[in-house]
């Protein structure tokens, strides 16, 4: 197997296959330091935790991760807890994607399949044949050719794999760019809340998340044209105070250690296969972060793909690889809908009519067990496959 990209999708796929006796080489164009420092989302669905535990990566996750039994939905005057175990019998875990990636890299470098950082000019070739190849230049500048049985394109939104799949006649994409962005901060401040808070406010959405008992992760809805330089720490904390305001409660402030603005979009690329090249993770789809689905979808994709590839490469049966794209896309569209639903319900845009519809929907979720259960089932993760 040739695997392009050492994000969570590529690294986990390599590990799942190695445990079934299938060799792979993972090619990554960035450095190890860069990949391990990227700050991404931090909510793991139960099936993601189960998958990581099953491949021997559950120790630190269970030691340092925080199990959460719900979320708060907030709108002015109300903060309501959705209790996930009560609603659907499942929980989620707070454990940063950065930590998942560090665990995967450490395991890979400790006797796992080869993982090459800082390669360049990575190009899959002959993917319509049974002997696809990957051309690349290694970190020392030498041209290389990797001959494979199958290639996985787990190279994220900007990698070369999706382009190649889209060049085939059946290629199609769908996209929605939202008219807002998130300004995210990491702060050395104890979270002032036991569960994540998703807050609707006339001035815009805010999310209170965390990374540990001492580190908070907070987000503010901002206009996509905003410049991070215009947001002093003071201005950010003041906006957070306003949007999370609730009698007798306040946000905990502390030194801000990271600050950035993230665009929000939905994107789906189909099919997730061309010949012997299979796409998984952000290479095939992007969701806005509101539903915390990006990493979990990547894990679901590669779990399906690993099973399908084991069947192909060890038993010579192609039924599961032939079904892979359709099976994966069903879940992708469900998560795309859920992420869009959460995003649309919580972010301010449009006029007062839209605001009243959002508030009506929030009240419904906070007062109807059926509506709350629908949200909880999607948030904690639907079954894979
Ligand atoms: N050659 C080699 N590697 C590449 C290339 C290339 N031409 N282009 C991109 N890559 C690498 C990126 O540097 C990155 O490390 O592919 C990797 C893709 O990883 P991610 O972007 O993390 O995507 P994925 O593994 O699908 O993870 C899913 O969950 O929270 C979400 O969007 C978030 O990254 C996240 C994702
Ligand atoms: C995060 O902690 O980064 C996070 C949590 C929940 C989300 C998105 C991001 O919905």
XYZ file of C-alpha atoms and ligand atoms in Angstrom:
431
model
C 0.000 0.000 0.000
C 1.171 3.475 -0.742
C -0.424 5.999 1.596
C -0.187 9.710 0.770
C -0.476 11.995 3.814
C 0.306 11.467 7.512
C -2.791 13.016 9.044
C -5.048 10.911 11.242
C -6.581 9.176 8.187
C -3.313 7.984 6.614
C -1.597 7.065 9.883
C -4.555 5.109 11.242
C -5.057 3.299 7.931
C -1.400 2.246 7.955
C -1.752 0.903 11.481
C -5.040 -0.935 10.831
C -3.449 -2.626 7.800
C -0.182 -3.454 9.595
C -2.143 -5.290 12.281
C -3.651 -7.421 9.493
C -0.254 -8.150 7.944
C -0.440 -5.657 5.054
C 2.665 -3.524 4.381
C 2.447 0.158 3.630
C 4.638 3.211 3.182
C 3.299 6.585 4.348
C 4.520 9.660 2.433
C 4.166 13.090 4.074
C 5.350 16.364 2.585
C 5.596 18.248 5.892
C 8.033 17.708 8.770
C 7.196 15.657 11.849
C 7.323 18.829 13.986
C 4.875 20.623 11.722
C 2.412 17.733 11.648
C 2.575 17.321 15.436
C 2.065 21.020 16.119
C -1.054 21.563 13.977
C -3.953 22.487 16.241
C -7.221 20.927 15.196
C -10.542 19.975 16.782
C -10.800 17.770 19.835
C -13.957 15.687 20.178
C -13.814 11.927 19.690
C -16.973 9.895 19.159
C -17.307 6.618 21.033
C -16.500 4.552 17.925
C -13.329 6.616 17.350
C -12.211 5.925 20.930
C -13.036 2.218 20.454
C -11.073 2.075 17.187
C -8.004 3.795 18.656
C -8.144 1.498 21.703
C -8.459 -1.589 19.482
C -5.215 -0.675 17.662
C -3.340 -0.227 20.946
C -3.584 3.556 21.195
C -6.043 3.841 24.075
C -3.664 4.216 27.036
C -2.801 7.925 26.954
C -6.248 8.732 25.586
C -7.919 7.120 28.594
C -5.374 8.629 31.009
C -5.350 12.206 29.721
C -8.594 12.422 27.715
C -11.764 13.722 29.347
C -14.960 11.718 28.980
C -17.989 13.988 28.507
C -21.575 13.040 29.129
C -23.176 15.864 27.176
C -23.074 19.433 25.908
C -24.788 22.661 26.919
C -26.866 24.553 24.395
C -27.176 28.217 25.316
C -29.233 31.180 24.117
C -29.801 34.387 26.091
C -31.161 33.511 29.535
C -30.962 29.724 29.064
C -28.194 27.134 29.365
C -29.556 23.626 28.855
C -27.642 20.357 29.193
C -28.225 17.555 26.723
C -27.402 14.383 28.657
C -26.008 11.955 26.079
C -26.023 8.721 28.132
C -29.670 9.383 29.036
C -30.640 10.270 25.481
C -28.710 7.663 23.521
C -26.502 5.613 25.842
C -23.210 7.000 24.509
C -20.554 9.556 25.500
C -17.795 11.508 23.703
C -14.185 12.238 24.667
C -12.207 15.461 24.622
C -8.728 14.574 23.347
C -7.053 16.883 20.823
C -6.502 15.655 17.278
C -2.925 16.839 17.771
C -2.555 14.238 20.545
C -4.120 11.513 18.386
C -1.588 12.300 15.651
C 1.341 12.265 18.121
C 0.231 8.834 19.418
C -0.117 7.466 15.882
C 3.304 8.782 14.809
C 5.030 7.428 17.936
C 3.504 3.974 17.338
C 4.439 4.045 13.646
C 8.063 5.004 14.321
C 8.278 2.299 17.008
C 8.567 -0.685 14.656
C 5.603 0.175 12.403
C 5.635 0.565 8.612
C 7.893 3.236 7.039
C 6.763 6.837 7.466
C 8.698 9.337 5.342
C 8.464 13.026 6.221
C 9.464 15.980 4.049
C 9.017 14.222 0.701
C 7.987 16.363 -2.269
C 6.459 16.167 -5.774
C 4.228 13.262 -4.713
C 2.252 12.022 -7.715
C 0.126 8.868 -8.009
C 0.285 7.217 -11.458
C -1.335 4.319 -13.348
C -4.210 4.200 -10.869
C -6.495 2.617 -13.486
C -4.241 -0.464 -13.623
C -3.560 -3.200 -11.031
C 0.000 -1.836 -10.580
C -0.349 1.781 -9.521
C 2.785 3.730 -8.591
C 3.708 6.842 -6.672
C 6.497 9.091 -7.884
C 8.053 11.357 -5.273
C 11.274 13.040 -4.244
C 12.663 11.953 -0.877
C 13.904 14.296 1.853
C 17.469 14.100 0.435
C 16.271 15.237 -2.990
C 16.431 11.809 -4.703
C 13.654 10.846 -7.125
C 11.821 7.667 -6.016
C 9.206 5.324 -7.429
C 6.970 3.313 -5.093
C 5.233 0.347 -6.737
C 1.995 -0.546 -4.963
C -1.037 -2.826 -5.127
C -3.277 -0.021 -3.933
C -2.871 3.700 -3.126
C -4.719 5.585 -0.403
C -5.178 9.310 -0.959
C -5.295 10.603 2.604
C -3.613 13.872 1.679
C -6.232 16.286 2.979
C -8.067 19.022 1.132
C -5.021 20.356 -0.746
C -3.325 17.077 -1.749
C -3.023 15.710 -5.323
C -5.243 12.607 -4.943
C -8.685 14.178 -5.221
C -7.747 15.991 -8.444
C -6.863 12.674 -10.054
C -10.167 11.088 -9.004
C -12.106 14.119 -10.220
C -10.440 13.859 -13.655
C -12.319 10.595 -14.239
C -15.651 10.927 -16.035
C -17.877 10.323 -12.980
C -16.257 12.980 -10.761
C -18.580 15.446 -9.002
C -18.232 17.874 -6.098
C -20.652 19.812 -3.883
C -19.671 22.850 -1.870
C -21.101 25.391 0.567
C -19.019 28.268 1.879
C -20.568 29.782 4.992
C -20.672 33.568 5.427
C -18.737 33.423 8.723
C -15.488 32.127 10.197
C -14.281 31.006 13.630
C -11.679 32.843 15.638
C -10.138 30.175 17.890
C -7.894 30.593 20.925
C -6.035 28.230 23.235
C -5.606 29.630 26.729
C -3.824 28.521 29.890
C -7.007 28.873 31.917
C -9.012 26.218 33.741
C -12.300 25.642 31.882
C -15.150 27.329 33.784
C -17.541 24.624 32.624
C -17.815 20.855 33.023
C -19.216 20.355 29.490
C -18.739 22.167 26.173
C -21.045 25.177 25.714
C -22.506 25.936 22.270
C -23.915 29.469 22.595
C -26.233 31.342 20.261
C -26.033 35.120 20.751
C -27.304 38.107 18.742
C -23.652 39.155 18.235
C -22.658 35.700 16.980
C -21.957 32.122 18.008
C -19.411 31.179 20.684
C -18.086 27.756 21.744
C -16.432 26.936 25.055
C -14.262 23.833 24.727
C -11.165 22.568 26.476
C -8.064 20.434 26.118
C -7.323 19.572 29.754
C -8.307 20.662 33.277
C -5.878 23.583 32.811
C -6.306 24.498 29.147
C -9.374 26.040 27.502
C -10.146 26.151 23.788
C -12.628 28.873 22.842
C -14.147 30.010 19.576
C -16.022 33.112 18.388
C -18.008 33.555 15.197
C -16.416 36.382 13.203
C -16.717 37.736 9.687
C -14.399 35.833 7.282
C -12.749 39.133 6.311
C -11.612 39.814 9.911
C -7.837 40.075 10.529
C -6.425 38.315 13.564
C -4.201 41.368 14.271
C -7.362 43.374 14.984
C -8.350 41.016 17.802
C -6.364 41.768 20.947
C -6.666 39.215 23.760
C -8.734 41.767 25.697
C -11.180 42.202 22.812
C -11.543 38.408 22.470
C -12.208 37.876 26.204
C -14.722 40.732 26.236
C -16.610 39.221 23.284
C -16.566 35.812 24.998
C -17.947 37.385 28.204
C -20.786 38.987 26.239
C -21.742 35.905 24.268
C -21.549 33.429 27.172
C -23.162 35.796 29.718
C -25.236 33.991 32.335
C -26.157 35.208 35.850
C -23.681 34.105 38.504
C -21.213 32.561 36.036
C -18.187 33.867 34.139
C -15.513 32.789 31.647
C -12.071 32.049 33.164
C -9.329 34.171 31.614
C -5.670 33.211 31.257
C -2.662 33.687 28.951
C -3.581 33.093 25.281
C -1.064 30.668 23.728
C -2.518 30.397 20.212
C -4.884 32.486 18.121
C -6.157 31.947 14.557
C -9.100 32.437 12.189
C -10.579 29.366 10.492
C -12.826 29.428 7.412
C -16.001 27.348 7.473
C -17.140 25.233 4.569
C -18.845 22.014 3.585
C -17.363 20.071 0.677
C -18.016 16.580 -0.694
C -16.166 14.916 -3.572
C -17.525 11.754 -5.191
C -16.691 9.041 -5.963
C -14.136 8.262 -3.258
C -12.300 5.915 -5.620
C -10.694 5.799 -9.021
C -9.398 2.356 -9.979
C -6.804 1.453 -7.357
C -6.727 4.918 -5.741
C -9.026 5.313 -2.714
C -9.757 8.642 -0.988
C -10.378 8.964 2.755
C -10.730 11.839 5.220
C -10.371 15.505 4.278
C -9.180 14.497 0.773
C -12.804 13.617 0.023
C -14.833 15.835 2.331
C -14.723 18.859 4.607
C -17.301 19.685 7.256
C -17.573 22.903 9.256
C -16.273 22.264 12.792
C -19.566 22.931 14.596
C -20.539 19.253 14.726
C -16.968 18.124 15.609
C -17.134 15.540 12.816
C -13.927 16.036 10.713
C -11.626 13.646 12.551
C -14.407 11.162 13.321
C -15.392 10.926 9.657
C -11.760 10.318 8.698
C -11.584 7.478 11.237
C -14.858 5.987 9.950
C -13.591 6.122 6.337
C -10.337 4.319 7.039
C -12.028 1.733 9.258
C -14.258 0.789 6.308
C -11.392 1.028 3.843
C -9.038 -1.165 5.884
C -11.619 -3.970 6.082
C -12.285 -3.692 2.350
C -8.578 -3.729 1.465
C -7.825 -6.733 3.662
C -10.567 -8.626 1.796
C -9.133 -7.537 -1.565
C -5.465 -8.101 -0.884
C -5.691 -11.271 1.222
C -8.757 -13.039 -0.195
C -8.818 -11.596 -3.698
C -12.449 -10.506 -3.268
C -13.436 -7.056 -4.502
C -16.995 -6.787 -3.127
C -16.118 -4.452 -0.245
C -13.770 -2.186 -2.197
C -16.465 -1.934 -4.876
C -18.970 -0.858 -2.204
C -16.506 1.438 -0.340
C -17.321 4.758 -2.011
C -21.114 4.388 -1.724
C -20.941 3.075 1.834
C -18.579 5.819 3.006
C -20.529 8.562 1.231
C -23.773 7.626 3.003
C -22.135 8.428 6.330
C -20.359 11.479 4.860
C -23.691 12.975 3.777
C -25.289 12.241 7.171
C -22.415 14.037 8.920
C -22.497 16.810 6.305
C -26.168 17.341 7.075
C -25.608 17.271 10.843
C -22.680 19.721 10.646
C -24.726 22.043 8.430
C -27.691 21.759 10.844
C -25.594 22.645 13.911
C -23.866 25.442 12.003
C -27.105 26.922 10.673
C -28.896 26.713 14.023
C -26.141 28.451 15.993
C -24.520 31.137 13.808
C -25.986 34.575 13.310
C -26.582 35.588 9.727
C -29.532 36.851 7.774
C -32.221 38.958 9.366
C -34.454 38.929 12.453
C -36.716 36.363 10.834
C -33.764 33.938 10.647
C -32.909 34.673 14.277
C -36.441 33.784 15.399
C -36.304 30.516 13.454
C -32.969 29.646 15.120
C -34.328 30.391 18.582
C -37.435 28.339 17.878
C -35.251 25.388 16.808
C -33.031 25.725 19.896
C -36.071 25.809 22.182
C -37.383 22.709 20.456
C -34.125 20.781 20.999
C -34.057 21.899 24.643
C -37.668 20.910 25.354
C -38.411 17.850 23.229
C -36.760 14.547 24.102
C -37.210 13.364 20.502
C -35.450 16.449 19.095
C -32.693 16.215 21.720
C -32.176 12.510 21.019
C -31.794 13.175 17.286
C -29.020 15.677 18.046
C -27.383 13.392 20.637
C -27.330 10.343 18.333
C -25.662 12.321 15.572
C -23.227 14.132 17.874
C -22.013 10.969 19.601
C -21.747 9.159 16.268
C -23.905 6.880 14.174
C -22.738 3.313 13.479
C -19.975 2.847 10.891
C -21.068 1.170 7.651
N 2.198 14.957 -0.421
C 2.277 14.339 0.792
N 1.490 14.674 1.832
C 0.588 15.630 1.652
C 0.441 16.302 0.403
C 1.300 15.920 -0.662
N 1.235 16.513 -1.859
N -0.537 17.219 0.513
C -0.987 17.145 1.783
N -0.313 16.194 2.472
C -0.470 15.825 3.892
C -0.712 17.002 4.805
O 0.481 17.683 5.157
C -1.351 16.322 6.000
O -0.404 15.904 6.953
O -1.618 15.024 4.046
C -2.044 15.106 5.408
C -3.544 15.212 5.477
O -3.937 15.210 6.839
P -5.189 16.029 7.397
O -5.307 17.331 6.699
O -5.067 16.025 8.867
O -6.442 15.159 6.917
P -7.022 13.762 7.433
O -5.943 12.804 7.802
O -8.019 13.377 6.403
O -7.728 14.121 8.798
C -9.045 14.542 8.892
O -10.120 15.855 10.688
O -10.501 17.584 12.191
C -10.445 17.233 10.869
O -9.847 18.649 9.051
C -9.405 18.005 10.183
O -7.264 17.207 9.624
C -8.420 16.888 9.940
C -9.292 15.817 9.584
C -12.587 21.797 19.875
O -12.415 21.518 21.073
O -11.655 22.190 19.155
C -13.947 21.657 19.285
C -14.947 21.092 20.053
C -16.218 20.973 19.535
C -16.484 21.415 18.250
C -15.472 21.965 17.475
C -14.204 22.104 18.003
O -17.748 21.317 17.767
